[in-house]
Tab-separated table of C-alpha atoms in Angstrom:
chain	number	residue	atom	x	y	z
A	606	MET	CA	31.676	136.353	31.498
A	607	TYR	CA	29.543	139.206	32.798
A	608	LEU	CA	31.073	141.202	35.653
A	609	LEU	CA	28.904	143.523	37.748
A	610	ILE	CA	31.088	146.512	38.582
A	611	ARG	CA	30.458	150.109	39.633
A	612	SER	CA	32.085	153.383	38.677
A	613	LYS	CA	34.721	154.555	41.149
A	614	LYS	CA	36.905	157.649	41.532
A	615	ASN	CA	35.590	159.187	38.298
A	616	LYS	CA	36.381	156.020	36.351
A	617	CYS	CA	33.726	154.167	34.401
A	618	PRO	CA	33.480	150.362	34.772
A	619	GLU	CA	35.188	149.804	31.424
A	620	ASN	CA	38.243	151.849	32.425
A	621	ARG	CA	38.320	150.285	35.885
A	622	LEU	CA	38.340	146.856	34.299
A	623	ASN	CA	41.170	147.869	31.964
A	624	ASP	CA	43.181	149.068	34.971
A	625	ILE	CA	42.525	145.800	36.796
A	626	PHE	CA	43.837	143.770	33.869
A	627	GLU	CA	47.074	145.778	33.889
A	628	ASN	CA	47.974	143.993	37.123
A	629	PRO	CA	50.853	141.464	36.801
A	630	LEU	CA	48.351	138.854	37.992
A	631	TYR	CA	46.976	138.644	34.443
A	632	ASP	CA	50.293	138.441	32.548
A	633	ARG	CA	50.061	134.663	32.215
A	634	LEU	CA	46.441	134.879	31.039
A	635	LYS	CA	47.429	137.433	28.385
A	636	LYS	CA	50.038	135.019	27.023
A	637	GLU	CA	47.865	131.910	27.075
A	638	VAL	CA	44.554	133.527	26.020
A	639	PRO	CA	45.449	136.774	24.192
A	640	ASN	CA	41.818	137.684	23.403
A	641	PHE	CA	40.401	136.931	26.859
A	642	ARG	CA	39.464	140.576	27.407
A	643	LYS	CA	36.724	140.325	24.774
A	644	LYS	CA	35.025	137.642	26.855
A	645	VAL	CA	34.769	139.811	29.985
A	646	ILE	CA	31.815	142.193	29.718
A	647	PRO	CA	31.360	144.849	32.438
A	648	ILE	CA	27.817	145.545	33.633
A	649	ILE	CA	27.210	148.782	35.548
A	650	ALA	CA	25.875	147.982	39.030
A	651	ASN	CA	25.917	149.710	42.401
A	652	PHE	CA	25.400	147.286	45.292
A	653	ASN	CA	24.736	150.133	47.710
A	654	VAL	CA	21.451	150.911	45.928
A	655	GLU	CA	18.409	148.658	46.331
A	656	ASP	CA	17.871	147.967	42.628
A	657	LEU	CA	21.643	147.928	41.976
A	658	GLU	CA	20.943	150.572	39.291
A	659	LEU	CA	20.784	147.771	36.737
A	660	SER	CA	19.112	148.707	33.486
A	661	GLU	CA	16.267	146.545	32.183
A	662	ASN	CA	18.352	145.620	29.149
A	663	ASP	CA	21.202	144.418	31.361
A	664	LYS	CA	18.813	142.447	33.583
A	665	ASN	CA	17.249	140.740	30.580
A	666	MET	CA	20.652	139.942	29.120
A	667	LEU	CA	21.822	138.383	32.404
A	668	MET	CA	18.647	136.311	32.655
A	669	ARG	CA	19.019	135.143	29.087
A	670	GLU	CA	22.759	134.452	28.939
A	671	VAL	CA	23.968	133.415	32.410
A	672	SER	CA	23.983	129.821	33.677
A	673	ILE	CA	26.456	130.060	36.593
A	674	VAL	CA	26.385	132.852	39.199
A	675	PHE	CA	29.216	133.709	41.589
A	676	HIS	CA	27.994	136.300	44.081
A	677	LEU	CA	31.072	137.784	45.777
A	678	ALA	CA	30.132	141.455	46.115
A	679	ALA	CA	30.126	142.618	49.747
A	680	THR	CA	31.289	145.323	52.084
A	681	VAL	CA	34.092	143.828	54.177
A	682	ARG	CA	34.507	146.803	56.493
A	683	PHE	CA	34.083	145.428	59.998
A	684	GLU	CA	32.774	148.689	61.432
A	685	GLU	CA	30.428	149.546	58.569
A	686	GLU	CA	27.118	151.166	59.538
A	687	ILE	CA	24.388	148.548	59.791
A	688	LYS	CA	22.237	150.247	57.129
A	689	THR	CA	25.053	150.166	54.576
A	690	SER	CA	26.120	146.660	55.526
A	691	THR	CA	22.534	145.399	55.222
A	692	ALA	CA	22.058	147.143	51.875
A	693	ILE	CA	25.163	145.577	50.321
A	694	ASN	CA	25.373	142.201	52.056
A	695	VAL	CA	21.666	141.350	52.389
A	696	ILE	CA	19.407	143.443	50.137
A	697	ALA	CA	21.765	143.263	47.148
A	698	THR	CA	21.979	139.494	47.615
A	699	ASN	CA	18.197	139.350	47.404
A	700	VAL	CA	18.228	141.358	44.161
A	701	ILE	CA	20.788	139.007	42.597
A	702	LEU	CA	18.739	136.030	43.782
A	703	ASP	CA	15.584	137.443	42.170
A	704	ILE	CA	17.429	137.814	38.877
A	705	ALA	CA	18.745	134.246	39.164
A	706	LYS	CA	15.187	132.949	39.630
A	707	HIS	CA	14.429	134.131	36.097
A	708	MET	CA	17.461	132.454	34.506
A	709	PRO	CA	16.085	129.488	32.521
A	710	ASN	CA	19.565	127.991	32.116
A	711	LEU	CA	20.728	128.410	35.719
A	712	LYS	CA	22.924	125.487	36.757
A	713	SER	CA	24.639	126.834	39.853
A	714	PHE	CA	24.391	129.839	42.184
A	715	ILE	CA	27.383	130.171	44.522
A	716	HIS	CA	27.153	132.746	47.296
A	717	VAL	CA	30.447	133.660	48.951
A	718	SER	CA	29.886	134.042	52.674
A	719	THR	CA	32.594	133.798	55.346
A	720	LEU	CA	33.681	131.168	57.835
A	721	TYR	CA	33.008	133.689	60.594
A	722	ALA	CA	29.359	134.309	59.699
A	723	ASN	CA	28.554	131.710	62.337
A	724	CYS	CA	31.176	132.678	64.887
A	725	HIS	CA	28.434	132.665	67.523
A	726	VAL	CA	28.786	128.870	67.763
A	727	LYS	CA	31.862	127.030	69.009
A	728	HIS	CA	31.882	124.321	66.336
A	729	ILE	CA	30.898	125.604	62.899
A	730	GLU	CA	29.303	122.931	60.732
A	731	GLU	CA	28.474	122.986	57.037
A	732	ARG	CA	24.787	123.682	57.554
A	733	PHE	CA	22.349	126.546	58.012
A	734	TYR	CA	21.860	128.084	61.431
A	735	THR	CA	19.023	130.000	63.060
A	736	TYR	CA	19.478	133.596	64.221
A	737	PRO	CA	17.599	135.980	66.538
A	738	ILE	CA	16.302	137.943	63.522
A	739	ASP	CA	15.515	137.006	59.920
A	740	HIS	CA	16.361	138.881	56.750
A	741	LYS	CA	12.875	140.357	56.311
A	742	ASP	CA	12.835	141.975	59.751
A	743	LEU	CA	16.391	143.274	59.398
A	744	ILE	CA	15.584	144.846	56.029
A	745	THR	CA	12.416	146.408	57.460
A	746	PHE	CA	14.325	147.799	60.448
A	747	THR	CA	17.040	149.399	58.322
A	748	ARG	CA	14.506	150.864	55.894
A	749	THR	CA	12.095	152.364	58.425
A	750	LEU	CA	13.844	153.003	61.745
A	751	PRO	CA	16.308	155.795	62.572
A	752	GLY	CA	19.937	154.839	63.062
A	753	SER	CA	19.925	155.344	66.838
A	754	VAL	CA	16.990	152.946	67.305
A	755	ILE	CA	18.570	150.346	65.019
A	756	ASP	CA	21.862	150.509	66.927
A	757	GLU	CA	20.022	150.081	70.226
A	758	LYS	CA	18.089	147.035	68.988
A	759	LEU	CA	21.098	145.415	67.336
A	760	THR	CA	23.218	145.835	70.449
A	761	ARG	CA	20.963	143.194	71.946
A	762	ILE	CA	20.102	141.144	68.851
A	763	ALA	CA	23.595	140.915	67.342
A	764	SER	CA	25.605	140.766	70.560
A	765	SER	CA	27.061	137.361	69.592
A	766	TRP	CA	28.745	138.799	66.483
A	767	PRO	CA	31.849	141.019	66.703
A	768	ASN	CA	30.879	143.332	63.832
A	769	THR	CA	28.229	144.193	61.245
A	770	TYR	CA	30.136	142.337	58.503
A	771	THR	CA	29.850	138.864	60.046
A	772	PHE	CA	26.308	139.564	61.273
A	773	THR	CA	24.907	140.604	57.875
A	774	LYS	CA	26.744	137.748	56.170
A	775	ALA	CA	24.936	135.365	58.518
A	776	ILE	CA	21.558	136.951	57.750
A	777	ALA	CA	22.285	136.676	54.009
A	778	GLU	CA	22.632	132.912	54.452
A	779	THR	CA	19.125	132.701	55.919
A	780	LEU	CA	17.827	134.741	52.995
A	781	LEU	CA	19.245	132.211	50.551
A	782	ARG	CA	17.884	129.323	52.601
A	783	ASP	CA	14.359	130.750	52.757
A	784	GLU	CA	14.055	132.427	49.352
A	785	GLY	CA	16.103	130.123	47.153
A	786	ARG	CA	14.769	126.687	48.041
A	787	ASP	CA	14.115	125.645	44.455
A	788	LEU	CA	17.448	126.857	43.102
A	789	PRO	CA	20.806	125.040	42.825
A	790	ILE	CA	22.452	127.190	45.517
A	791	GLY	CA	25.721	126.641	47.358
A	792	ILE	CA	27.152	128.627	50.273
A	793	PHE	CA	30.928	129.033	50.084
A	794	ARG	CA	32.583	130.051	53.370
A	795	PRO	CA	36.271	130.913	52.964
A	796	ALA	CA	38.410	131.628	56.010
A	797	ILE	CA	41.126	134.326	56.022
A	798	VAL	CA	42.208	134.654	52.383
A	799	MET	CA	45.943	135.168	51.874
A	800	PRO	CA	48.248	135.868	48.875
A	801	SER	CA	48.587	133.168	46.219
A	802	ALA	CA	50.577	129.993	46.812
A	803	ASN	CA	51.200	128.858	43.230
A	804	GLU	CA	49.125	130.411	40.471
A	805	PRO	CA	48.972	132.367	38.343
A	806	ILE	CA	52.050	133.835	40.066
A	807	VAL	CA	53.595	132.897	43.391
A	808	GLY	CA	53.040	135.166	46.388
A	809	TRP	CA	50.713	137.643	44.687
A	810	GLY	CA	48.552	139.939	46.792
A	811	ASP	CA	47.427	143.536	46.316
A	812	ASN	CA	45.813	144.569	49.603
A	813	LEU	CA	46.599	144.872	53.292
A	814	TYR	CA	43.585	142.976	54.615
A	815	GLY	CA	43.879	140.484	57.463
A	816	PRO	CA	47.307	139.223	58.520
A	817	VAL	CA	49.027	140.794	55.497
A	818	GLY	CA	48.863	144.304	56.934
A	819	SER	CA	50.041	143.271	60.390
A	820	THR	CA	52.774	141.030	58.955
A	821	LEU	CA	54.046	143.812	56.727
A	822	SER	CA	54.103	146.183	59.688
A	823	VAL	CA	56.205	143.682	61.636
A	824	VAL	CA	58.716	142.931	58.868
A	825	LEU	CA	59.184	146.665	58.223
A	826	GLY	CA	59.895	147.242	61.892
A	827	PHE	CA	56.906	149.475	62.612
A	828	THR	CA	55.307	146.936	64.948
A	829	ARG	CA	57.665	145.554	67.580
A	830	PHE	CA	55.301	143.365	69.573
A	831	GLN	CA	52.035	141.529	68.936
A	832	LEU	CA	49.801	139.702	71.379
A	833	CYS	CA	49.258	136.197	69.986
A	834	ASP	CA	48.123	132.825	71.286
A	835	PRO	CA	50.410	130.123	69.816
A	836	ASP	CA	47.911	127.398	70.735
A	837	ILE	CA	45.173	128.745	68.447
A	838	PRO	CA	45.584	127.803	64.752
A	839	ALA	CA	45.249	130.581	62.206
A	840	ASN	CA	42.502	129.885	59.654
A	841	LEU	CA	44.518	130.952	56.617
A	842	VAL	CA	44.041	129.878	53.003
A	843	PRO	CA	45.852	131.139	49.868
A	844	VAL	CA	43.663	132.944	47.345
A	845	ASP	CA	44.414	130.581	44.442
A	846	LEU	CA	43.290	127.535	46.430
A	847	THR	CA	40.204	129.482	47.485
A	848	VAL	CA	39.260	130.394	43.914
A	849	ASN	CA	39.842	126.863	42.664
A	850	ALA	CA	37.568	125.496	45.391
A	851	LEU	CA	35.000	128.168	44.517
A	852	ILE	CA	34.939	127.103	40.862
A	853	ALA	CA	34.781	123.433	41.815
A	854	SER	CA	31.867	124.254	44.144
A	855	ALA	CA	29.858	125.534	41.188
A	856	TRP	CA	30.501	122.238	39.404
A	857	ASP	CA	29.561	120.247	42.511
A	858	VAL	CA	26.308	122.146	43.072
A	859	SER	CA	25.288	121.817	39.426
A	860	ASN	CA	25.764	118.040	39.658
A	861	GLN	CA	24.131	117.477	43.031
A	862	CYS	CA	21.918	120.438	44.008
A	863	ARG	CA	22.329	119.413	47.635
A	864	TRP	CA	21.457	121.572	50.635
A	865	ASP	CA	22.582	119.466	53.588
A	866	TYR	CA	26.344	119.303	53.963
A	867	THR	CA	28.669	117.265	56.127
A	868	ASP	CA	32.147	118.168	57.355
A	869	ASP	CA	33.656	116.008	54.612
A	870	ASN	CA	31.995	117.648	51.603
A	871	VAL	CA	34.994	119.623	50.404
A	872	GLN	CA	37.283	116.586	50.637
A	873	THR	CA	34.649	114.433	48.946
A	874	MET	CA	34.384	116.984	46.159
A	875	TRP	CA	38.151	116.833	45.759
A	876	ASP	CA	38.103	113.031	45.563
A	877	ARG	CA	35.450	113.142	42.848
A	878	LEU	CA	37.540	115.320	40.534
A	879	ASN	CA	39.541	113.464	37.920
A	880	GLU	CA	43.320	113.873	37.881
A	881	GLU	CA	43.254	116.455	35.098
A	882	ASP	CA	40.743	118.615	36.967
A	883	LYS	CA	42.744	118.250	40.177
A	884	GLN	CA	45.724	119.759	38.402
A	885	LEU	CA	43.635	122.461	36.761
A	886	PHE	CA	41.627	123.428	39.875
A	887	HIS	CA	44.001	122.445	42.650
A	888	PHE	CA	42.642	123.443	46.079
A	889	ASN	CA	43.667	120.586	48.389
A	890	ILE	CA	45.186	122.581	51.226
A	891	ARG	CA	46.461	119.386	52.877
A	892	GLU	CA	49.088	119.182	50.146
A	893	LEU	CA	50.234	122.775	50.578
A	894	ASP	CA	53.880	123.196	51.616
A	895	TRP	CA	53.400	125.897	54.246
A	896	SER	CA	57.128	126.588	54.663
A	897	LYS	CA	57.511	127.289	50.958
A	898	TYR	CA	54.230	129.215	50.886
A	899	LEU	CA	55.243	131.543	53.719
A	900	THR	CA	58.590	132.219	52.020
A	901	ASP	CA	56.773	133.074	48.781
A	902	TYR	CA	54.227	135.099	50.765
A	903	TYR	CA	56.975	137.342	52.180
A	904	LYS	CA	58.590	137.690	48.762
A	905	GLY	CA	55.210	138.534	47.263
A	906	MET	CA	54.689	141.337	49.774
A	907	ARG	CA	58.064	142.794	48.809
A	908	LEU	CA	57.319	142.598	45.090
A	909	TYR	CA	53.627	143.481	44.837
A	910	LEU	CA	53.067	145.737	47.849
A	911	LEU	CA	56.475	147.366	48.387
A	912	HIS	CA	57.449	147.151	44.683
A	913	GLU	CA	60.939	145.883	45.523
A	914	ASP	CA	62.356	143.230	43.202
A	915	ASP	CA	65.008	140.619	44.024
A	916	SER	CA	67.832	142.994	43.066
A	917	THR	CA	67.280	144.766	46.390
A	918	LEU	CA	67.451	141.580	48.482
A	919	GLU	CA	71.064	142.074	49.549
A	920	ILE	CA	70.413	145.650	50.643
A	921	SER	CA	67.293	144.488	52.460
A	922	ARG	CA	69.275	141.808	54.296
A	923	ILE	CA	71.837	144.405	55.383
A	924	ASN	CA	69.049	146.713	56.575
A	925	TYR	CA	67.411	143.815	58.397
A	926	LYS	CA	70.642	142.924	60.191
A	927	ARG	CA	71.155	146.573	61.096
A	928	LEU	CA	67.631	146.808	62.519
A	929	TYR	CA	68.015	143.464	64.279
A	930	TRP	CA	71.211	144.431	66.097
A	931	THR	CA	69.863	147.899	66.851
A	932	HIS	CA	66.860	146.192	68.405
A	933	GLN	CA	69.079	143.844	70.439
A	934	MET	CA	71.235	146.738	71.649
A	935	LEU	CA	68.141	148.710	72.619
A	936	LYS	CA	66.815	145.750	74.602
A	937	THR	CA	70.176	145.364	76.331
A	938	VAL	CA	70.255	149.050	77.256
A	939	LEU	CA	66.692	148.842	78.585
A	940	ILE	CA	67.530	145.756	80.652
A	941	PHE	CA	70.597	147.405	82.192
A	942	ALA	CA	68.654	150.620	82.798
A	943	THR	CA	65.895	148.659	84.540
A	944	LEU	CA	68.422	146.747	86.668
A	945	TRP	CA	70.194	150.003	87.575
A	946	ILE	CA	66.906	151.616	88.666
A	947	VAL	CA	65.920	148.540	90.700
A	948	TRP	CA	69.401	148.409	92.280
A	949	ASN	CA	69.218	152.058	93.305
A	950	ILE	CA	65.737	151.611	94.794
A	951	PHE	CA	66.853	148.632	96.864
A	952	ALA	CA	70.054	150.432	97.860
A	953	LYS	CA	68.072	153.373	99.248
A	954	ILE	CA	65.716	151.065	101.141
A	955	PHE	CA	68.158	148.587	102.652
A	956	VAL	CA	71.488	150.433	102.795
């Protein structure tokens, strides 16, 4: 397995990878496959640079050795500058695609997009869409025009997208459609990825993206109120089900090489797996016990984000009850204070 990874915070890719594998997420893998680390080879790459800073030797090795490509690298910052977002989400995708075109053994190229890349339409289907600008023009704009001019143009062109992340992800899909016609390419659009439901450990998560950050703020008492619409379903999916579906997608593409999808493709793919593969790559979200998952999700936040094990549960329950009753008392005081103020106002007016 070749992993494209950049240096970060004065750490080389090799050391970064070693740090990543120290995460409890990989404890099970270490027990079941003790020598797995030898199979993961880091390749220095910087997705913010047009050629990714890949050496010719590394490019040739990737072309020669790789048969399945998972392209997940992206900037997920919603308010990223359009030049940076285009460089990482569009131009870098084109570079990876060019390398894949020279892979004689390529069986599957899976590009990870997002469900919200096509948020400009009410009903999102499993197909390609057309946009007010194509990838070539966007790349030309960001390479040649000053930032102020680009922002002015995109205010009009990308007005249907809430941020540069979803917009550039959409444009990357058109790039793959137009430039990768002869390749076995699949577009994988996950929704809001959440901590793990079952494997390799229950409730694991190591970042505060999406609902995790807001949920943690609520359970810690920092956020007291949130504006929500109970009639709108949350598009949430645990990370382990997402990854299993991603791997199965590579298998499906390599066996079909299809471009036109229907709404039932994912379920059809699931039905085609044999029972052993269904156990190994389980991603059928219809079978997920959401009550159990949410309980594990909260426990996972305590363990992996707050670093509090189960020995502190009793203390946490006491603190929760203390905060709960403090909150109730505060609400009661506020209600009585409001009633007292209203009573005095009416008394002055009518008495």
